[in-house]
């Protein structure tokens, strides 16, 4: 996927530089200025996530997802997914192993959904790009819908 | 300096971590490296794509297909657009910014960002492998529906005007340099403009537009300011001051 994207965008860039050199250069300059500003924040946040991940043992996730009260553990699963950023290919086997051990499926779904859609960690970057209100609304809606998705899947899968 | 606050805090955290718990520090660095690699893989592509959208995609085209009246078709387009992309959610932000400026509705921006985060083909395959095809396909279907509903709800809470104003305030610095530019190739660094309008022009190896002029838009409605700006541009011996101003 990444290799494909790189080659497509490089070819497109060369074509663009050939056809509209001035516009392309000025647009590149503007975009790089914007992204440079963002990167300073992103790098700091990535280091923070790396730190959090080393402090957050998988047992905690298991404890939250495995709680007996379904509503509580679903909301807790959604919360946990919001604050953590785990690569999805790590999250899927992790969740699968909990489910095999008998953990409930609702909190697992809520966790998986907020994991990717809600970003407490990326909140500052999103806020700077789109403003506080947009960021609050988008993340808030994602959180609520993660729980709705979990419960509707609970009904469908039953 | 505000920009570097997080970075400085993190540096202090890591130094103390390495002093107190070197093992944890190493583990944290190791974790971080994964994310840094992910970032380095995707951000150059994002940079190029953002610039290419800026140059090649005409505003009316975006307005028609992703704009306010694009309807369900626009929603579907947005989901496709978000799902063919790669990389973490923050990679969606620069592209979304340029799409908003080109006329994409709030509804579709929310859909693009969400689909970017969730709907990805390699991830779906991975989920099917570990959690089963049925689980994956039902979660995927529920998520796509939820994303569209979310987009439609979001536009009731957030007006596009608000977001555009925010973007504009963040961009003021760039707006200035777009409206008034100094042609570096012809500029002979005679300092005429720097002396005449030190509040706007500065010299730092080459002649620059000062970045601190946040209020350029209000300044440009000020007749005296515009008059002296025009004067300076006229007096420049090589006509290196290029302006794209729509002056009333």
JSON list of C-alpha atoms in Angstrom, two decimals, chain B residues 16-238:
[
{"chain": "B", "resi": 16, "resn": "UNK", "atom": "CA", "xyz": [14.21, 11.49, 33.91]},
{"chain": "B", "resi": 17, "resn": "UNK", "atom": "CA", "xyz": [12.88, 8.13, 32.75]},
{"chain": "B", "resi": 18, "resn": "UNK", "atom": "CA", "xyz": [16.33, 7.06, 31.59]},
{"chain": "B", "resi": 19, "resn": "UNK", "atom": "CA", "xyz": [17.86, 8.18, 34.88]},
{"chain": "B", "resi": 20, "resn": "UNK", "atom": "CA", "xyz": [15.25, 6.44, 37.06]},
{"chain": "B", "resi": 21, "resn": "UNK", "atom": "CA", "xyz": [14.10, 3.44, 35.02]},
{"chain": "B", "resi": 22, "resn": "UNK", "atom": "CA", "xyz": [16.51, 2.83, 32.13]},
{"chain": "B", "resi": 23, "resn": "UNK", "atom": "CA", "xyz": [14.70, -0.36, 31.10]},
{"chain": "B", "resi": 24, "resn": "UNK", "atom": "CA", "xyz": [11.36, 1.44, 30.78]},
{"chain": "B", "resi": 25, "resn": "UNK", "atom": "CA", "xyz": [13.08, 4.22, 28.91]},
{"chain": "B", "resi": 26, "resn": "UNK", "atom": "CA", "xyz": [14.43, 1.81, 26.36]},
{"chain": "B", "resi": 27, "resn": "UNK", "atom": "CA", "xyz": [11.08, 0.13, 25.97]},
{"chain": "B", "resi": 28, "resn": "UNK", "atom": "CA", "xyz": [9.41, 3.51, 25.45]},
{"chain": "B", "resi": 29, "resn": "UNK", "atom": "CA", "xyz": [11.95, 4.50, 22.82]},
{"chain": "B", "resi": 30, "resn": "UNK", "atom": "CA", "xyz": [11.46, 1.17, 21.09]},
{"chain": "B", "resi": 31, "resn": "UNK", "atom": "CA", "xyz": [7.68, 1.70, 21.02]},
{"chain": "B", "resi": 32, "resn": "UNK", "atom": "CA", "xyz": [8.11, 5.25, 19.78]},
{"chain": "B", "resi": 33, "resn": "UNK", "atom": "CA", "xyz": [10.34, 4.14, 16.93]},
{"chain": "B", "resi": 34, "resn": "UNK", "atom": "CA", "xyz": [7.46, 2.17, 15.44]},
{"chain": "B", "resi": 35, "resn": "UNK", "atom": "CA", "xyz": [5.29, 5.29, 15.31]},
{"chain": "B", "resi": 36, "resn": "UNK", "atom": "CA", "xyz": [8.08, 7.50, 14.01]},
{"chain": "B", "resi": 37, "resn": "UNK", "atom": "CA", "xyz": [8.71, 5.03, 11.20]},
{"chain": "B", "resi": 38, "resn": "UNK", "atom": "CA", "xyz": [5.00, 5.01, 10.36]},
{"chain": "B", "resi": 39, "resn": "UNK", "atom": "CA", "xyz": [5.07, 8.81, 10.25]},
{"chain": "B", "resi": 40, "resn": "UNK", "atom": "CA", "xyz": [8.17, 9.00, 8.04]},
{"chain": "B", "resi": 41, "resn": "UNK", "atom": "CA", "xyz": [6.63, 6.53, 5.62]},
{"chain": "B", "resi": 42, "resn": "UNK", "atom": "CA", "xyz": [3.46, 8.48, 5.08]},
{"chain": "B", "resi": 43, "resn": "UNK", "atom": "CA", "xyz": [4.07, 12.20, 5.63]},
{"chain": "B", "resi": 44, "resn": "UNK", "atom": "CA", "xyz": [6.12, 12.87, 2.46]},
{"chain": "B", "resi": 45, "resn": "UNK", "atom": "CA", "xyz": [3.29, 11.36, 0.42]},
{"chain": "B", "resi": 46, "resn": "UNK", "atom": "CA", "xyz": [0.78, 13.51, 2.27]},
{"chain": "B", "resi": 47, "resn": "UNK", "atom": "CA", "xyz": [2.89, 16.57, 1.55]},
{"chain": "B", "resi": 48, "resn": "UNK", "atom": "CA", "xyz": [2.93, 15.84, -2.17]},
{"chain": "B", "resi": 49, "resn": "UNK", "atom": "CA", "xyz": [-0.77, 14.99, -2.33]},
{"chain": "B", "resi": 50, "resn": "UNK", "atom": "CA", "xyz": [-1.75, 18.14, -0.45]},
{"chain": "B", "resi": 51, "resn": "UNK", "atom": "CA", "xyz": [0.24, 20.25, -2.88]},
{"chain": "B", "resi": 52, "resn": "UNK", "atom": "CA", "xyz": [-1.14, 18.41, -5.89]},
{"chain": "B", "resi": 53, "resn": "UNK", "atom": "CA", "xyz": [-4.74, 18.91, -4.76]},
{"chain": "B", "resi": 54, "resn": "UNK", "atom": "CA", "xyz": [-3.95, 22.60, -4.35]},
{"chain": "B", "resi": 55, "resn": "UNK", "atom": "CA", "xyz": [-2.63, 22.88, -7.91]},
{"chain": "B", "resi": 56, "resn": "UNK", "atom": "CA", "xyz": [-4.75, 20.51, -9.95]},
{"chain": "B", "resi": 57, "resn": "UNK", "atom": "CA", "xyz": [-8.17, 20.02, -8.42]},
{"chain": "B", "resi": 58, "resn": "UNK", "atom": "CA", "xyz": [-10.47, 22.86, -9.40]},
{"chain": "B", "resi": 59, "resn": "UNK", "atom": "CA", "xyz": [-12.69, 24.31, -6.70]},
{"chain": "B", "resi": 60, "resn": "UNK", "atom": "CA", "xyz": [-15.96, 23.88, -8.64]},
{"chain": "B", "resi": 61, "resn": "UNK", "atom": "CA", "xyz": [-15.20, 20.17, -9.07]},
{"chain": "B", "resi": 62, "resn": "UNK", "atom": "CA", "xyz": [-14.83, 19.65, -5.32]},
{"chain": "B", "resi": 63, "resn": "UNK", "atom": "CA", "xyz": [-17.84, 21.84, -4.58]},
{"chain": "B", "resi": 64, "resn": "UNK", "atom": "CA", "xyz": [-19.95, 19.75, -6.91]},
{"chain": "B", "resi": 65, "resn": "UNK", "atom": "CA", "xyz": [-18.82, 16.32, -5.75]},
{"chain": "B", "resi": 66, "resn": "UNK", "atom": "CA", "xyz": [-18.01, 16.84, -2.06]},
{"chain": "B", "resi": 67, "resn": "UNK", "atom": "CA", "xyz": [-19.72, 20.13, -1.32]},
{"chain": "B", "resi": 68, "resn": "UNK", "atom": "CA", "xyz": [-22.86, 21.09, 0.57]},
{"chain": "B", "resi": 69, "resn": "UNK", "atom": "CA", "xyz": [-25.30, 19.71, -2.00]},
{"chain": "B", "resi": 70, "resn": "UNK", "atom": "CA", "xyz": [-23.41, 16.58, -2.98]},
{"chain": "B", "resi": 71, "resn": "UNK", "atom": "CA", "xyz": [-25.79, 14.40, -0.93]},
{"chain": "B", "resi": 72, "resn": "UNK", "atom": "CA", "xyz": [-25.43, 10.67, -0.55]},
{"chain": "B", "resi": 73, "resn": "UNK", "atom": "CA", "xyz": [-23.17, 10.48, -3.60]},
{"chain": "B", "resi": 74, "resn": "UNK", "atom": "CA", "xyz": [-20.77, 12.85, -1.88]},
{"chain": "B", "resi": 75, "resn": "UNK", "atom": "CA", "xyz": [-20.87, 10.68, 1.25]},
{"chain": "B", "resi": 76, "resn": "UNK", "atom": "CA", "xyz": [-19.99, 7.58, -0.76]},
{"chain": "B", "resi": 77, "resn": "UNK", "atom": "CA", "xyz": [-17.18, 9.44, -2.54]},
{"chain": "B", "resi": 78, "resn": "UNK", "atom": "CA", "xyz": [-15.83, 10.54, 0.83]},
{"chain": "B", "resi": 79, "resn": "UNK", "atom": "CA", "xyz": [-15.83, 7.02, 2.22]},
{"chain": "B", "resi": 80, "resn": "UNK", "atom": "CA", "xyz": [-13.97, 5.76, -0.84]},
{"chain": "B", "resi": 81, "resn": "UNK", "atom": "CA", "xyz": [-11.53, 8.65, -0.61]},
{"chain": "B", "resi": 82, "resn": "UNK", "atom": "CA", "xyz": [-10.87, 7.93, 3.07]},
{"chain": "B", "resi": 83, "resn": "UNK", "atom": "CA", "xyz": [-10.51, 4.20, 2.64]},
{"chain": "B", "resi": 84, "resn": "UNK", "atom": "CA", "xyz": [-8.03, 4.16, -0.22]},
{"chain": "B", "resi": 85, "resn": "UNK", "atom": "CA", "xyz": [-5.69, 6.19, 1.92]},
{"chain": "B", "resi": 86, "resn": "UNK", "atom": "CA", "xyz": [-3.06, 4.86, 4.25]},
{"chain": "B", "resi": 87, "resn": "UNK", "atom": "CA", "xyz": [-1.46, 5.89, 7.47]},
{"chain": "B", "resi": 88, "resn": "UNK", "atom": "CA", "xyz": [-2.56, 7.10, 10.88]},
{"chain": "B", "resi": 89, "resn": "UNK", "atom": "CA", "xyz": [-5.41, 9.52, 11.47]},
{"chain": "B", "resi": 90, "resn": "UNK", "atom": "CA", "xyz": [-3.25, 12.64, 11.68]},
{"chain": "B", "resi": 91, "resn": "UNK", "atom": "CA", "xyz": [-2.16, 12.04, 8.09]},
{"chain": "B", "resi": 92, "resn": "UNK", "atom": "CA", "xyz": [-5.76, 12.85, 7.13]},
{"chain": "B", "resi": 93, "resn": "UNK", "atom": "CA", "xyz": [-5.57, 16.36, 8.56]},
{"chain": "B", "resi": 94, "resn": "UNK", "atom": "CA", "xyz": [-3.44, 18.22, 5.97]},
{"chain": "B", "resi": 95, "resn": "UNK", "atom": "CA", "xyz": [-5.39, 16.74, 3.06]},
{"chain": "B", "resi": 96, "resn": "UNK", "atom": "CA", "xyz": [-8.70, 17.49, 4.76]},
{"chain": "B", "resi": 97, "resn": "UNK", "atom": "CA", "xyz": [-7.61, 21.06, 5.30]},
{"chain": "B", "resi": 98, "resn": "UNK", "atom": "CA", "xyz": [-6.98, 21.62, 1.62]},
{"chain": "B", "resi": 99, "resn": "UNK", "atom": "CA", "xyz": [-10.22, 19.84, 0.74]},
{"chain": "B", "resi": 100, "resn": "UNK", "atom": "CA", "xyz": [-12.19, 22.12, 3.08]},
{"chain": "B", "resi": 101, "resn": "UNK", "atom": "CA", "xyz": [-10.69, 25.17, 1.45]},
{"chain": "B", "resi": 102, "resn": "UNK", "atom": "CA", "xyz": [-11.64, 23.82, -1.95]},
{"chain": "B", "resi": 103, "resn": "UNK", "atom": "CA", "xyz": [-15.27, 23.56, -0.90]},
{"chain": "B", "resi": 104, "resn": "UNK", "atom": "CA", "xyz": [-15.83, 20.19, 0.80]},
{"chain": "B", "resi": 105, "resn": "UNK", "atom": "CA", "xyz": [-18.68, 20.24, 3.32]},
{"chain": "B", "resi": 106, "resn": "UNK", "atom": "CA", "xyz": [-18.17, 19.62, 7.06]},
{"chain": "B", "resi": 107, "resn": "UNK", "atom": "CA", "xyz": [-20.28, 16.50, 6.70]},
{"chain": "B", "resi": 108, "resn": "UNK", "atom": "CA", "xyz": [-17.92, 14.98, 4.16]},
{"chain": "B", "resi": 109, "resn": "UNK", "atom": "CA", "xyz": [-14.78, 16.07, 5.98]},
{"chain": "B", "resi": 110, "resn": "UNK", "atom": "CA", "xyz": [-15.92, 14.18, 9.08]},
{"chain": "B", "resi": 111, "resn": "UNK", "atom": "CA", "xyz": [-16.65, 11.16, 6.88]},
{"chain": "B", "resi": 112, "resn": "UNK", "atom": "CA", "xyz": [-13.24, 11.34, 5.19]},
{"chain": "B", "resi": 113, "resn": "UNK", "atom": "CA", "xyz": [-11.36, 11.58, 8.49]},
{"chain": "B", "resi": 114, "resn": "UNK", "atom": "CA", "xyz": [-13.36, 8.76, 10.10]},
{"chain": "B", "resi": 115, "resn": "UNK", "atom": "CA", "xyz": [-13.13, 6.46, 7.09]},
{"chain": "B", "resi": 116, "resn": "UNK", "atom": "CA", "xyz": [-9.42, 7.22, 6.92]},
{"chain": "B", "resi": 117, "resn": "UNK", "atom": "CA", "xyz": [-9.10, 6.00, 10.49]},
{"chain": "B", "resi": 118, "resn": "UNK", "atom": "CA", "xyz": [-11.25, 2.90, 10.30]},
{"chain": "B", "resi": 119, "resn": "UNK", "atom": "CA", "xyz": [-11.94, 1.60, 6.81]},
{"chain": "B", "resi": 120, "resn": "UNK", "atom": "CA", "xyz": [-8.70, 0.22, 5.45]},
{"chain": "B", "resi": 121, "resn": "UNK", "atom": "CA", "xyz": [-8.33, -2.88, 3.34]},
{"chain": "B", "resi": 122, "resn": "UNK", "atom": "CA", "xyz": [-5.18, -4.36, 4.97]},
{"chain": "B", "resi": 123, "resn": "UNK", "atom": "CA", "xyz": [-6.74, -3.76, 8.37]},
{"chain": "B", "resi": 124, "resn": "UNK", "atom": "CA", "xyz": [-9.97, -5.49, 7.39]},
{"chain": "B", "resi": 125, "resn": "UNK", "atom": "CA", "xyz": [-8.06, -8.56, 6.22]},
{"chain": "B", "resi": 126, "resn": "UNK", "atom": "CA", "xyz": [-6.19, -8.59, 9.50]},
{"chain": "B", "resi": 127, "resn": "UNK", "atom": "CA", "xyz": [-9.41, -8.31, 11.50]},
{"chain": "B", "resi": 128, "resn": "UNK", "atom": "CA", "xyz": [-11.03, -11.12, 9.53]},
{"chain": "B", "resi": 129, "resn": "UNK", "atom": "CA", "xyz": [-8.02, -13.31, 10.17]},
{"chain": "B", "resi": 130, "resn": "UNK", "atom": "CA", "xyz": [-8.15, -12.91, 13.94]},
{"chain": "B", "resi": 131, "resn": "UNK", "atom": "CA", "xyz": [-11.81, -12.25, 14.71]},
{"chain": "B", "resi": 132, "resn": "UNK", "atom": "CA", "xyz": [-13.55, -13.99, 11.85]},
{"chain": "B", "resi": 133, "resn": "UNK", "atom": "CA", "xyz": [-15.06, -12.84, 8.59]},
{"chain": "B", "resi": 134, "resn": "UNK", "atom": "CA", "xyz": [-18.57, -12.48, 10.01]},
{"chain": "B", "resi": 135, "resn": "UNK", "atom": "CA", "xyz": [-17.39, -10.30, 12.90]},
{"chain": "B", "resi": 136, "resn": "UNK", "atom": "CA", "xyz": [-15.33, -8.13, 10.56]},
{"chain": "B", "resi": 137, "resn": "UNK", "atom": "CA", "xyz": [-18.02, -7.63, 7.93]},
{"chain": "B", "resi": 138, "resn": "UNK", "atom": "CA", "xyz": [-20.75, -6.78, 10.44]},
{"chain": "B", "resi": 139, "resn": "UNK", "atom": "CA", "xyz": [-18.49, -4.35, 12.30]},
{"chain": "B", "resi": 140, "resn": "UNK", "atom": "CA", "xyz": [-17.45, -2.81, 9.01]},
{"chain": "B", "resi": 141, "resn": "UNK", "atom": "CA", "xyz": [-21.05, -2.37, 7.84]},
{"chain": "B", "resi": 142, "resn": "UNK", "atom": "CA", "xyz": [-22.12, -0.86, 11.16]},
{"chain": "B", "resi": 143, "resn": "UNK", "atom": "CA", "xyz": [-19.13, 1.47, 11.12]},
{"chain": "B", "resi": 144, "resn": "UNK", "atom": "CA", "xyz": [-19.76, 2.76, 7.61]},
{"chain": "B", "resi": 145, "resn": "UNK", "atom": "CA", "xyz": [-23.39, 3.53, 8.46]},
{"chain": "B", "resi": 146, "resn": "UNK", "atom": "CA", "xyz": [-22.32, 5.18, 11.71]},
{"chain": "B", "resi": 147, "resn": "UNK", "atom": "CA", "xyz": [-19.75, 7.31, 9.89]},
{"chain": "B", "resi": 148, "resn": "UNK", "atom": "CA", "xyz": [-22.32, 8.72, 7.48]},
{"chain": "B", "resi": 149, "resn": "UNK", "atom": "CA", "xyz": [-24.77, 9.45, 10.30]},
{"chain": "B", "resi": 150, "resn": "UNK", "atom": "CA", "xyz": [-21.94, 11.10, 12.26]},
{"chain": "B", "resi": 151, "resn": "UNK", "atom": "CA", "xyz": [-21.08, 13.34, 9.36]},
{"chain": "B", "resi": 152, "resn": "UNK", "atom": "CA", "xyz": [-24.69, 14.45, 8.99]},
{"chain": "B", "resi": 153, "resn": "UNK", "atom": "CA", "xyz": [-24.97, 15.13, 12.71]},
{"chain": "B", "resi": 154, "resn": "UNK", "atom": "CA", "xyz": [-21.65, 16.97, 12.87]},
{"chain": "B", "resi": 155, "resn": "UNK", "atom": "CA", "xyz": [-22.76, 19.56, 10.34]},
{"chain": "B", "resi": 156, "resn": "UNK", "atom": "CA", "xyz": [-25.64, 20.52, 12.63]},
{"chain": "B", "resi": 157, "resn": "UNK", "atom": "CA", "xyz": [-23.23, 21.32, 15.45]},
{"chain": "B", "resi": 158, "resn": "UNK", "atom": "CA", "xyz": [-20.35, 22.91, 13.59]},
{"chain": "B", "resi": 159, "resn": "UNK", "atom": "CA", "xyz": [-20.79, 25.51, 10.90]},
{"chain": "B", "resi": 160, "resn": "UNK", "atom": "CA", "xyz": [-18.35, 25.54, 8.04]},
{"chain": "B", "resi": 161, "resn": "UNK", "atom": "CA", "xyz": [-17.86, 29.26, 8.60]},
{"chain": "B", "resi": 162, "resn": "UNK", "atom": "CA", "xyz": [-16.39, 28.62, 12.05]},
{"chain": "B", "resi": 163, "resn": "UNK", "atom": "CA", "xyz": [-13.92, 26.07, 10.76]},
{"chain": "B", "resi": 164, "resn": "UNK", "atom": "CA", "xyz": [-12.91, 28.25, 7.83]},
{"chain": "B", "resi": 165, "resn": "UNK", "atom": "CA", "xyz": [-12.33, 31.20, 10.13]},
{"chain": "B", "resi": 166, "resn": "UNK", "atom": "CA", "xyz": [-10.16, 29.06, 12.36]},
{"chain": "B", "resi": 167, "resn": "UNK", "atom": "CA", "xyz": [-8.13, 27.82, 9.41]},
{"chain": "B", "resi": 168, "resn": "UNK", "atom": "CA", "xyz": [-7.74, 31.36, 8.16]},
{"chain": "B", "resi": 169, "resn": "UNK", "atom": "CA", "xyz": [-6.47, 32.64, 11.49]},
{"chain": "B", "resi": 170, "resn": "UNK", "atom": "CA", "xyz": [-3.93, 29.81, 11.59]},
{"chain": "B", "resi": 171, "resn": "UNK", "atom": "CA", "xyz": [-2.85, 30.63, 8.10]},
{"chain": "B", "resi": 172, "resn": "UNK", "atom": "CA", "xyz": [-2.53, 34.38, 8.27]},
{"chain": "B", "resi": 173, "resn": "UNK", "atom": "CA", "xyz": [1.19, 34.19, 8.06]},
{"chain": "B", "resi": 174, "resn": "UNK", "atom": "CA", "xyz": [1.02, 32.20, 4.86]},
{"chain": "B", "resi": 175, "resn": "UNK", "atom": "CA", "xyz": [-1.71, 34.44, 3.45]},
{"chain": "B", "resi": 176, "resn": "UNK", "atom": "CA", "xyz": [0.57, 37.45, 3.76]},
{"chain": "B", "resi": 177, "resn": "UNK", "atom": "CA", "xyz": [3.35, 35.85, 1.82]},
{"chain": "B", "resi": 178, "resn": "UNK", "atom": "CA", "xyz": [0.90, 34.73, -0.83]},
{"chain": "B", "resi": 179, "resn": "UNK", "atom": "CA", "xyz": [-0.56, 38.18, -1.31]},
{"chain": "B", "resi": 180, "resn": "UNK", "atom": "CA", "xyz": [2.72, 40.03, -1.41]},
{"chain": "B", "resi": 181, "resn": "UNK", "atom": "CA", "xyz": [5.75, 38.26, -2.72]},
{"chain": "B", "resi": 182, "resn": "UNK", "atom": "CA", "xyz": [9.28, 39.29, -3.42]},
{"chain": "B", "resi": 183, "resn": "UNK", "atom": "CA", "xyz": [10.75, 37.86, -6.55]},
{"chain": "B", "resi": 184, "resn": "UNK", "atom": "CA", "xyz": [14.06, 36.55, -5.28]},
{"chain": "B", "resi": 185, "resn": "UNK", "atom": "CA", "xyz": [15.53, 36.22, -8.72]},
{"chain": "B", "resi": 186, "resn": "UNK", "atom": "CA", "xyz": [15.16, 39.86, -9.66]},
{"chain": "B", "resi": 187, "resn": "UNK", "atom": "CA", "xyz": [15.58, 41.44, -6.20]},
{"chain": "B", "resi": 188, "resn": "UNK", "atom": "CA", "xyz": [18.91, 43.27, -6.03]},
{"chain": "B", "resi": 189, "resn": "UNK", "atom": "CA", "xyz": [18.67, 43.86, -2.27]},
{"chain": "B", "resi": 190, "resn": "UNK", "atom": "CA", "xyz": [18.77, 47.62, -2.58]},
{"chain": "B", "resi": 191, "resn": "UNK", "atom": "CA", "xyz": [16.95, 47.92, 0.76]},
{"chain": "B", "resi": 192, "resn": "UNK", "atom": "CA", "xyz": [14.65, 50.61, -0.53]},
{"chain": "B", "resi": 193, "resn": "UNK", "atom": "CA", "xyz": [11.56, 48.76, 0.61]},
{"chain": "B", "resi": 194, "resn": "UNK", "atom": "CA", "xyz": [13.07, 47.76, 3.93]},
{"chain": "B", "resi": 195, "resn": "UNK", "atom": "CA", "xyz": [13.85, 51.39, 4.70]},
{"chain": "B", "resi": 196, "resn": "UNK", "atom": "CA", "xyz": [10.51, 52.69, 3.50]},
{"chain": "B", "resi": 197, "resn": "UNK", "atom": "CA", "xyz": [8.28, 50.14, 5.25]},
{"chain": "B", "resi": 198, "resn": "UNK", "atom": "CA", "xyz": [10.24, 48.40, 7.98]},
{"chain": "B", "resi": 199, "resn": "UNK", "atom": "CA", "xyz": [6.97, 47.08, 9.45]},
{"chain": "B", "resi": 200, "resn": "UNK", "atom": "CA", "xyz": [6.37, 45.00, 6.32]},
{"chain": "B", "resi": 201, "resn": "UNK", "atom": "CA", "xyz": [9.76, 44.23, 4.81]},
{"chain": "B", "resi": 202, "resn": "UNK", "atom": "CA", "xyz": [12.80, 42.90, 6.58]},
{"chain": "B", "resi": 203, "resn": "UNK", "atom": "CA", "xyz": [16.28, 41.84, 5.50]},
{"chain": "B", "resi": 204, "resn": "UNK", "atom": "CA", "xyz": [17.77, 38.57, 6.61]},
{"chain": "B", "resi": 205, "resn": "UNK", "atom": "CA", "xyz": [20.23, 37.57, 3.94]},
{"chain": "B", "resi": 206, "resn": "UNK", "atom": "CA", "xyz": [17.41, 38.25, 1.55]},
{"chain": "B", "resi": 207, "resn": "UNK", "atom": "CA", "xyz": [14.46, 40.56, 1.59]},
{"chain": "B", "resi": 208, "resn": "UNK", "atom": "CA", "xyz": [11.48, 39.02, 3.37]},
{"chain": "B", "resi": 209, "resn": "UNK", "atom": "CA", "xyz": [7.94, 39.85, 4.27]},
{"chain": "B", "resi": 210, "resn": "UNK", "atom": "CA", "xyz": [7.74, 40.06, 8.04]},
{"chain": "B", "resi": 211, "resn": "UNK", "atom": "CA", "xyz": [5.70, 37.24, 9.42]},
{"chain": "B", "resi": 212, "resn": "UNK", "atom": "CA", "xyz": [4.39, 39.21, 12.35]},
{"chain": "B", "resi": 213, "resn": "UNK", "atom": "CA", "xyz": [1.93, 41.21, 10.31]},
{"chain": "B", "resi": 214, "resn": "UNK", "atom": "CA", "xyz": [-1.13, 39.28, 11.46]},
{"chain": "B", "resi": 215, "resn": "UNK", "atom": "CA", "xyz": [-3.54, 42.04, 10.72]},
{"chain": "B", "resi": 216, "resn": "UNK", "atom": "CA", "xyz": [-2.68, 42.25, 7.04]},
{"chain": "B", "resi": 217, "resn": "UNK", "atom": "CA", "xyz": [-6.31, 42.04, 5.96]},
{"chain": "B", "resi": 218, "resn": "UNK", "atom": "CA", "xyz": [-7.34, 44.99, 8.08]},
{"chain": "B", "resi": 219, "resn": "UNK", "atom": "CA", "xyz": [-4.19, 46.85, 7.09]},
{"chain": "B", "resi": 220, "resn": "UNK", "atom": "CA", "xyz": [-5.07, 46.40, 3.46]},
{"chain": "B", "resi": 221, "resn": "UNK", "atom": "CA", "xyz": [-8.31, 48.26, 4.00]},
{"chain": "B", "resi": 222, "resn": "UNK", "atom": "CA", "xyz": [-6.29, 51.13, 5.43]},
{"chain": "B", "resi": 223, "resn": "UNK", "atom": "CA", "xyz": [-5.84, 53.63, 2.61]},
{"chain": "B", "resi": 224, "resn": "UNK", "atom": "CA", "xyz": [-2.55, 55.08, 3.84]},
{"chain": "B", "resi": 225, "resn": "UNK", "atom": "CA", "xyz": [-1.01, 51.66, 4.21]},
{"chain": "B", "resi": 226, "resn": "UNK", "atom": "CA", "xyz": [-2.03, 50.62, 0.73]},
{"chain": "B", "resi": 227, "resn": "UNK", "atom": "CA", "xyz": [-0.84, 53.94, -0.69]},
{"chain": "B", "resi": 228, "resn": "UNK", "atom": "CA", "xyz": [2.63, 53.58, 0.75]},
{"chain": "B", "resi": 229, "resn": "UNK", "atom": "CA", "xyz": [2.73, 49.93, -0.28]},
{"chain": "B", "resi": 230, "resn": "UNK", "atom": "CA", "xyz": [1.93, 50.88, -3.86]},
{"chain": "B", "resi": 231, "resn": "UNK", "atom": "CA", "xyz": [4.56, 53.62, -3.68]},
{"chain": "B", "resi": 232, "resn": "UNK", "atom": "CA", "xyz": [7.22, 51.23, -2.51]},
{"chain": "B", "resi": 233, "resn": "UNK", "atom": "CA", "xyz": [6.32, 48.69, -5.16]},
{"chain": "B", "resi": 234, "resn": "UNK", "atom": "CA", "xyz": [6.56, 51.40, -7.81]},
{"chain": "B", "resi": 235, "resn": "UNK", "atom": "CA", "xyz": [9.87, 52.68, -6.55]},
{"chain": "B", "resi": 236, "resn": "UNK", "atom": "CA", "xyz": [11.47, 49.24, -6.50]},
{"chain": "B", "resi": 237, "resn": "UNK", "atom": "CA", "xyz": [14.09, 49.56, -9.25]},
{"chain": "B", "resi": 238, "resn": "UNK", "atom": "CA", "xyz": [13.59, 46.02, -10.55]}
]
